[in-house]
Coordinates of C-alpha atoms in Angstrom, one line a residue:
M1 CA -80.7 9.9 -12.1
A2 CA -77.0 10.6 -12.1
D3 CA -75.1 11.8 -9.0
D4 CA -75.5 15.4 -10.1
L5 CA -76.7 18.2 -7.8
G6 CA -77.0 20.7 -10.6
H7 CA -80.2 22.5 -11.7
R8 CA -81.5 19.9 -14.1
A9 CA -81.2 17.0 -11.5
T10 CA -82.6 18.8 -8.4
R11 CA -86.3 19.7 -8.7
H12 CA -87.0 19.5 -5.0
A13 CA -84.6 19.9 -2.1
V14 CA -85.4 19.2 1.5
V15 CA -83.4 20.9 4.3
I16 CA -83.6 19.3 7.7
G17 CA -83.5 22.1 10.3
G18 CA -84.5 25.7 10.4
S19 CA -81.1 26.7 11.9
L20 CA -78.9 29.5 10.5
A21 CA -77.0 26.8 8.5
G22 CA -80.3 25.4 7.2
L23 CA -81.8 28.7 6.2
L24 CA -78.7 29.8 4.4
A25 CA -78.4 26.5 2.6
A26 CA -82.0 26.9 1.5
R27 CA -81.2 30.3 0.2
V28 CA -78.5 28.9 -2.0
L29 CA -80.5 25.8 -3.1
A30 CA -83.4 28.0 -4.2
E31 CA -81.1 29.2 -7.0
H32 CA -80.9 25.7 -8.4
A33 CA -84.0 23.7 -7.4
E34 CA -87.6 24.4 -8.4
R35 CA -88.6 24.4 -4.8
V36 CA -87.0 23.9 -1.3
T37 CA -88.7 22.7 1.8
V38 CA -87.2 23.4 5.2
V39 CA -88.4 20.9 7.8
E40 CA -88.1 22.2 11.4
R41 CA -88.9 20.1 14.5
D42 CA -89.9 23.1 16.6
R43 CA -92.3 26.1 16.1
L44 CA -90.1 29.1 15.2
P45 CA -90.9 32.3 17.0
E46 CA -92.5 35.1 15.0
G47 CA -90.2 37.8 16.3
P48 CA -86.6 38.1 17.5
E49 CA -87.0 35.6 20.3
T50 CA -84.9 32.7 21.5
R51 CA -85.5 29.6 19.4
A52 CA -86.1 26.3 21.2
G53 CA -83.6 24.4 19.0
V54 CA -80.6 26.5 20.1
P55 CA -79.5 25.1 23.5
Q56 CA -76.9 27.9 23.8
G57 CA -79.2 30.6 22.3
R58 CA -79.2 32.7 25.5
H59 CA -75.4 32.9 25.5
L60 CA -72.9 35.1 23.9
H61 CA -72.8 35.1 20.1
V62 CA -70.4 37.2 18.1
L63 CA -70.6 37.6 14.3
I64 CA -66.9 37.9 13.3
A65 CA -65.6 39.6 10.2
G66 CA -65.5 36.5 8.0
G67 CA -69.1 35.8 8.8
Q68 CA -70.1 39.4 8.1
R69 CA -68.7 39.1 4.6
A70 CA -70.4 35.8 3.9
F71 CA -73.8 37.0 5.2
D72 CA -73.6 40.0 2.9
E73 CA -72.7 37.8 0.0
L74 CA -75.6 35.6 0.6
L75 CA -78.1 38.3 1.7
P76 CA -76.9 41.6 0.2
G77 CA -77.1 44.4 2.7
F78 CA -77.6 42.1 5.7
T79 CA -75.1 43.7 8.0
D80 CA -76.5 47.2 7.3
E81 CA -79.9 45.8 8.3
L82 CA -78.5 44.3 11.4
A83 CA -76.9 47.6 12.4
A84 CA -80.2 49.4 11.7
L85 CA -81.9 47.0 14.2
G86 CA -79.4 48.3 16.8
A87 CA -76.9 45.5 16.9
P88 CA -73.7 47.0 18.5
T89 CA -70.3 46.5 17.0
V90 CA -67.0 46.2 19.0
G91 CA -63.7 46.9 17.3
A92 CA -60.6 44.8 18.2
P93 CA -58.3 45.6 19.7
G94 CA -59.3 49.3 20.1
D95 CA -62.6 48.8 22.0
M96 CA -61.5 45.7 24.0
V97 CA -59.6 45.2 27.2
Q98 CA -58.2 41.8 26.4
W99 CA -55.9 39.4 28.4
Q100 CA -54.4 36.4 26.7
N101 CA -51.4 34.2 27.5
G102 CA -50.5 36.3 30.4
R103 CA -50.4 39.6 28.5
W104 CA -52.8 42.6 28.2
F105 CA -53.3 43.6 24.5
R106 CA -52.5 47.2 23.6
R107 CA -55.6 49.0 22.5
T108 CA -54.3 50.1 19.1
P109 CA -56.8 51.2 16.4
A110 CA -59.3 48.4 15.5
T111 CA -58.6 46.3 12.5
V112 CA -61.7 44.1 12.7
Q113 CA -65.3 44.7 14.0
H114 CA -67.5 42.2 15.8
Y115 CA -71.3 42.3 15.8
T116 CA -72.3 41.5 19.4
G117 CA -76.1 41.8 19.4
A118 CA -78.4 39.0 20.5
R119 CA -78.5 35.9 18.3
P120 CA -82.3 35.8 18.2
Q121 CA -82.3 39.2 16.5
L122 CA -79.8 38.0 13.9
E123 CA -81.8 34.7 13.3
W124 CA -85.0 36.6 13.0
L125 CA -83.5 38.9 10.3
V126 CA -82.3 35.8 8.4
R127 CA -85.7 34.1 8.6
Q128 CA -87.3 37.3 7.3
R129 CA -85.0 37.5 4.3
V130 CA -84.8 33.8 3.4
L131 CA -88.5 32.8 3.8
A132 CA -89.6 35.8 1.7
D133 CA -88.5 33.7 -1.3
P134 CA -91.6 32.0 -2.7
R135 CA -89.6 29.0 -3.8
I136 CA -88.8 28.2 -0.1
E137 CA -91.5 26.6 2.1
L138 CA -91.2 26.1 5.9
V139 CA -92.8 23.1 7.5
Q140 CA -92.8 23.5 11.3
G141 CA -93.5 21.3 14.3
T142 CA -92.3 18.3 12.3
E143 CA -89.3 16.0 13.0
T144 CA -87.3 13.9 10.6
V145 CA -87.3 10.3 11.6
G146 CA -85.5 8.7 8.7
L147 CA -84.5 8.8 5.1
T148 CA -86.0 7.0 2.1
G149 CA -84.0 5.4 -0.7
D150 CA -81.1 3.1 -0.4
S151 CA -77.3 3.0 0.0
S152 CA -76.8 4.4 -3.5
R153 CA -79.2 7.3 -3.4
V154 CA -81.4 9.2 -1.0
R155 CA -84.9 9.9 -2.4
G156 CA -86.6 11.7 0.5
V157 CA -87.3 11.9 4.2
R158 CA -89.7 10.3 6.6
L159 CA -91.5 12.9 8.8
R160 CA -93.6 12.8 11.9
E161 CA -95.6 15.7 13.3
R162 CA -94.8 16.8 16.8
G163 CA -96.9 18.4 19.5
K164 CA -100.3 18.0 21.0
G165 CA -102.8 16.2 18.9
A166 CA -100.1 14.6 16.7
G167 CA -101.0 10.9 16.0
G168 CA -97.5 9.6 15.6
E169 CA -98.0 8.5 12.0
T170 CA -95.1 9.1 9.6
R171 CA -95.3 10.4 6.1
T172 CA -92.8 10.5 3.2
L173 CA -91.6 13.6 1.5
A174 CA -89.8 12.9 -1.8
A175 CA -86.7 14.9 -2.6
D176 CA -83.9 14.9 -5.1
L177 CA -81.5 16.3 -2.5
V178 CA -81.6 16.1 1.3
V179 CA -79.4 18.5 3.4
D180 CA -78.9 17.7 7.1
A181 CA -78.8 21.0 9.0
S182 CA -80.2 19.5 12.3
G183 CA -77.3 20.5 14.4
R184 CA -74.6 18.9 16.6
S185 CA -77.2 16.3 17.9
T186 CA -78.0 15.1 14.4
K187 CA -79.4 11.5 14.0
A188 CA -77.9 11.2 10.5
G189 CA -75.9 8.1 11.5
D190 CA -79.1 6.3 12.3
W191 CA -80.9 7.6 9.3
L192 CA -78.1 6.4 7.0
A193 CA -77.9 3.0 8.6
G194 CA -81.7 2.7 8.1
I195 CA -81.2 2.7 4.3
G196 CA -78.2 0.4 4.4
A197 CA -75.5 3.1 4.2
E198 CA -72.6 3.9 6.5
A199 CA -72.4 6.7 9.0
P200 CA -69.3 9.0 8.7
H201 CA -66.4 8.7 11.1
E202 CA -66.6 11.3 13.9
E203 CA -63.5 13.2 15.1
T204 CA -64.0 14.5 18.6
L205 CA -62.2 16.8 20.9
D206 CA -63.7 17.7 24.3
T207 CA -62.1 19.9 26.9
G208 CA -65.1 19.6 29.2
L209 CA -65.9 23.3 28.6
A210 CA -68.8 24.7 30.6
Y211 CA -70.0 28.2 30.8
G212 CA -72.6 30.4 32.4
T213 CA -74.2 33.6 31.1
R214 CA -76.1 36.5 32.7
V215 CA -77.5 39.7 31.3
Y216 CA -76.5 42.9 33.1
R217 CA -77.4 46.5 32.7
A218 CA -74.2 48.5 32.4
P219 CA -73.0 50.5 35.4
A220 CA -73.3 54.2 35.5
E221 CA -71.0 56.2 33.1
D222 CA -67.4 55.5 34.1
E223 CA -65.0 58.3 33.1
S224 CA -62.0 56.1 33.9
T225 CA -62.5 53.9 30.8
D226 CA -63.7 54.0 27.2
A227 CA -63.7 50.2 26.8
R228 CA -66.8 48.6 25.2
G229 CA -65.9 45.1 26.1
Y230 CA -63.6 42.8 28.3
Y231 CA -62.2 39.5 27.3
I232 CA -60.0 37.1 29.4
V233 CA -59.0 34.2 27.2
P234 CA -58.5 30.7 28.8
H235 CA -55.1 29.1 28.5
P236 CA -53.7 25.7 29.5
T237 CA -52.1 27.2 32.6
Q238 CA -55.1 29.5 33.3
V239 CA -58.4 27.7 32.4
Y240 CA -60.9 30.3 33.4
G241 CA -62.5 32.6 30.8
G242 CA -64.6 35.7 31.0
V243 CA -66.3 38.0 28.4
V244 CA -68.3 41.2 28.7
L245 CA -69.9 42.5 25.5
P246 CA -72.8 44.9 24.7
L247 CA -76.2 43.6 23.5
G248 CA -77.6 47.1 23.0
D249 CA -80.0 49.3 25.0
G250 CA -77.4 49.4 27.8
R251 CA -77.5 45.7 28.3
H252 CA -74.4 43.5 28.4
L253 CA -73.9 39.7 28.3
V254 CA -71.4 38.4 30.8
T255 CA -70.1 34.9 30.1
L256 CA -67.8 33.0 32.5
S257 CA -66.3 29.6 31.5
G258 CA -64.4 26.8 33.2
L259 CA -63.6 23.2 32.6
R260 CA -65.0 19.8 33.6
G261 CA -65.4 19.5 37.4
D262 CA -65.1 23.2 38.0
E263 CA -68.1 24.6 36.0
P264 CA -69.5 28.1 36.6
P265 CA -72.4 27.9 39.0
T266 CA -75.9 29.1 38.1
E267 CA -77.0 30.1 41.7
E268 CA -77.6 33.7 42.7
G269 CA -74.4 35.2 44.0
A270 CA -72.2 32.2 43.3
F271 CA -71.8 33.3 39.7
E272 CA -70.4 36.6 40.7
E273 CA -68.1 34.8 43.2
Y274 CA -66.9 32.6 40.5
A275 CA -65.7 35.6 38.5
K276 CA -63.1 36.2 41.2
R277 CA -61.2 33.1 39.9
L278 CA -60.2 35.0 36.8
P279 CA -56.5 36.2 36.8
H280 CA -57.5 39.8 37.3
P281 CA -60.6 41.4 39.0
V282 CA -61.4 43.8 36.1
I283 CA -64.5 41.7 35.1
S284 CA -65.5 41.0 38.6
D285 CA -65.3 44.7 39.5
W286 CA -67.4 45.6 36.4
M287 CA -70.1 43.0 37.5
A288 CA -70.1 44.5 41.0
R289 CA -71.0 47.9 39.7
A290 CA -73.6 46.6 37.1
E291 CA -77.2 45.5 37.7
A292 CA -78.1 41.8 37.0
V293 CA -81.3 41.7 35.0
S294 CA -81.6 37.9 34.2
P295 CA -81.0 34.6 35.8
V296 CA -77.8 32.8 35.1
Y297 CA -78.1 30.3 32.2
G298 CA -75.7 27.4 32.2
F299 CA -74.4 25.4 29.2
R300 CA -72.5 22.2 29.0
G301 CA -71.2 20.2 26.1
G302 CA -68.9 22.5 24.1
S303 CA -67.0 19.8 22.3
N304 CA -65.5 19.9 18.8
V305 CA -67.0 17.3 16.5
R306 CA -66.3 16.8 12.8
R307 CA -68.1 14.2 10.7
R308 CA -65.9 13.0 7.9
Y309 CA -68.2 12.6 5.0
D310 CA -65.2 13.2 2.8
R311 CA -63.7 9.8 3.7
P312 CA -64.5 6.6 1.8
G313 CA -67.6 4.7 2.8
R314 CA -70.9 3.4 1.6
R315 CA -72.8 6.6 1.5
P316 CA -75.6 7.6 -0.8
A317 CA -75.8 10.3 -3.5
G318 CA -78.2 13.1 -2.8
F319 CA -77.4 13.6 0.9
L320 CA -75.3 16.5 2.3
A321 CA -74.5 17.8 5.8
V322 CA -73.9 21.4 6.7
G323 CA -73.5 23.5 9.9
D324 CA -73.1 21.8 13.2
A325 CA -74.3 18.5 11.7
L326 CA -71.1 18.5 9.7
C327 CA -68.6 20.3 12.0
S328 CA -69.3 21.8 15.4
F329 CA -66.8 23.8 17.5
N330 CA -66.1 24.8 21.1
P331 CA -68.4 27.8 21.2
V332 CA -65.9 29.9 23.1
Y333 CA -64.1 30.8 19.8
G334 CA -67.2 32.5 18.4
Q335 CA -67.0 30.8 14.9
G336 CA -70.3 28.9 14.6
M337 CA -72.4 31.6 12.8
A338 CA -69.6 32.6 10.6
V339 CA -68.9 29.0 9.5
A340 CA -72.7 28.5 8.8
A341 CA -72.5 31.3 6.3
L342 CA -69.1 30.4 4.8
T343 CA -70.4 26.9 4.2
A344 CA -73.4 28.2 2.4
V345 CA -71.1 30.4 0.2
A346 CA -69.0 27.2 -0.5
L347 CA -72.2 25.4 -1.4
R348 CA -73.2 28.1 -3.9
A349 CA -69.7 28.0 -5.5
A350 CA -69.7 24.2 -5.8
L351 CA -73.1 24.1 -7.4
A352 CA -72.4 26.9 -9.8
D353 CA -68.9 25.6 -10.8
P354 CA -69.0 25.6 -14.6
K355 CA -65.9 23.3 -14.9
R356 CA -66.9 20.5 -12.6
T357 CA -70.1 18.4 -12.2
P358 CA -71.4 19.0 -8.7
T359 CA -71.4 15.4 -7.4
T360 CA -72.4 14.7 -3.9
R361 CA -68.9 13.8 -2.8
R362 CA -67.3 16.8 -4.5
V363 CA -69.8 19.2 -2.9
Q364 CA -69.5 17.6 0.5
R365 CA -65.7 18.0 0.3
A366 CA -66.1 21.7 -0.5
L367 CA -68.4 22.1 2.5
L368 CA -65.9 20.5 4.8
D369 CA -63.1 22.6 3.4
A370 CA -65.1 25.7 4.2
S371 CA -65.0 24.8 7.9
R372 CA -61.4 23.5 8.0
Q373 CA -59.7 26.8 9.2
A374 CA -62.2 27.2 12.0
W375 CA -61.6 23.6 13.0
D376 CA -57.8 24.0 12.9
I377 CA -58.1 27.1 15.2
S378 CA -60.6 25.6 17.7
A379 CA -59.1 22.1 17.8
G380 CA -55.6 23.3 17.7
A381 CA -56.1 25.5 20.8
D382 CA -58.2 22.9 22.7
K383 CA -55.6 20.1 22.2
K384 CA -53.4 22.0 24.7
M385 CA -56.1 22.3 27.4
P386 CA -55.7 20.0 30.4
G387 CA -58.0 17.0 30.4
A388 CA -58.8 17.2 26.7
T389 CA -60.3 13.9 25.4
G390 CA -61.2 12.4 22.1
D391 CA -59.4 11.0 19.1
A392 CA -58.6 14.5 17.7
A393 CA -56.9 15.4 21.0
R394 CA -53.8 13.3 20.0
P395 CA -51.1 15.7 18.8
G396 CA -49.9 15.2 15.3
P397 CA -46.2 15.2 14.2
L398 CA -46.2 19.0 13.4
D399 CA -48.4 20.1 16.3
R400 CA -45.4 20.9 18.6
A401 CA -43.5 23.0 16.1
V402 CA -46.7 24.8 14.9
G403 CA -47.9 25.3 18.5
W404 CA -44.5 26.9 19.4
Y405 CA -44.7 29.3 16.5
L406 CA -48.3 30.3 17.0
G407 CA -47.5 30.8 20.7
R408 CA -45.0 33.4 19.7
V409 CA -47.5 34.9 17.3
V410 CA -50.0 35.5 20.1
E411 CA -47.2 36.8 22.4
R412 CA -46.3 39.4 19.8
A413 CA -49.8 40.1 18.6
A414 CA -50.6 41.6 22.0
G415 CA -48.2 44.5 21.5
D416 CA -47.2 44.6 17.8
P417 CA -49.8 45.8 15.3
E418 CA -47.7 44.3 12.4
V419 CA -48.4 40.8 13.9
G420 CA -51.7 41.6 15.6
T421 CA -53.4 42.6 12.3
P422 CA -52.8 39.3 10.4
Y423 CA -53.5 37.4 13.7
R424 CA -57.0 38.9 13.9
E425 CA -57.6 38.4 10.2
A426 CA -56.8 34.7 10.6
V427 CA -58.9 34.1 13.7
T428 CA -61.9 36.1 12.2
L429 CA -61.7 33.9 9.1
T430 CA -61.0 36.8 6.7
A431 CA -57.5 35.5 5.8
P432 CA -56.0 32.0 5.7
L433 CA -53.8 30.8 8.5
T434 CA -50.9 30.9 6.0
R435 CA -51.0 34.7 6.4
L436 CA -49.3 34.1 9.8
F437 CA -46.3 32.6 8.0
A438 CA -45.8 35.4 5.5
P439 CA -42.2 36.6 5.4
S440 CA -42.9 40.0 7.2
V441 CA -44.8 38.2 10.0
A442 CA -42.3 35.4 10.3
R443 CA -39.4 37.8 10.7
A444 CA -41.2 39.6 13.6
V445 CA -42.2 36.3 15.2
L446 CA -38.9 34.4 14.8
F447 CA -36.4 37.2 15.2
G448 CA -38.1 40.2 16.7
P449 CA -38.2 40.8 20.5
A450 CA -41.5 40.5 22.2
P451 CA -42.9 44.1 22.4
G452 CA -43.9 45.7 25.6
T453 CA -47.5 45.4 26.7
P454 CA -49.5 47.1 29.5
A455 CA -48.8 45.9 33.0
E456 CA -52.4 46.5 34.0
P457 CA -55.7 46.5 32.1
P458 CA -55.6 49.3 29.5
L459 CA -58.7 51.2 30.4
R460 CA -58.0 53.8 27.6
R461 CA -57.3 53.4 24.0
D462 CA -53.7 54.0 22.8
A463 CA -53.1 57.6 22.2

């Protein structure tokens, strides 16, 4: 069989992992394969509940604008259904009290909207939509322990049932295409080695990020503010972060972050005390007026990891990686769900390209390209954080000049809507980063004075 992932070559596709990335990939593959099997190691909840395979599932998840577009392209009407389920939206900058790089952002009219509902709700809706397709089968409670085939082509997966009563025997599931959507802890390197192939090189960048999250019921109506959320962004000279965003039904998630050696505590009372390390008490004061309604959940391990399947190596046809198994980010930037959807959109485009044969290498490059902007944003910011480690932490020859320019972009975005709008388009993945170098933006960034910004948290929208 030729290295061709088109319709005639792919009768059966196997997706490893029932994650968002895996389900969305299955949605696309069902347009080309006769059948698609999603293999999930855990038992998925029947309703909108936390999934065991999402270690940060209880923490803050934001669906940014680029992700909204991609979800609607893959699952038409998805964001309308999400809104009908009660997922709140928060507009930036109008609904947010935001501090970044020592400046409070003016609360001018919103140019982007974020969905801030609970991730389990969003995942449940995706499962409902994707698994309604009769061409897609879900196999639960089963882990992938290896691949079949050789270094030239993958021909299936080796599976083992998990849970009570499982005998430990393995079975083989033949496939024309295998897609790894098993997440940032993927064992793909071992699986590839097991058939005589090479693992991809891994680029890493780790700031030692750690964060803690707690659910609060919002304080009583406060006539002094119309803010729907609060956001204090970490910076190399101020490494603490804090976010308050609505979940719906009067509940809010509060996430506090710090770096290696100074992680947010999970003990009762200590979490609230930690909030006082932020550069302004606006979030701490909000917490003091609100009612805590959950324990504090901690998370460690928010590194950036990119697996370079695009580079030369002895790797087989018929094997692709998507989602966090391909490229995972520091979660503080809120890109993961959006990139999962954007990657699926890229998969659809690559498989349907009438001008090019969808070879494994060509499709994998398209998937990596779909995550490149998010990587540049996340890794670019994290390189500047103190104590950052990993081979991707080394600055490149252009990093200093680009960093200087982007620093001026952020400085002006806080008070100038002409710069703030393209800045938000870029970071929400609705416009390329080159938008920040357009002539009108460059003039304001390079030659315009830094506009005035509020001296204190802007508790009211700009008039």
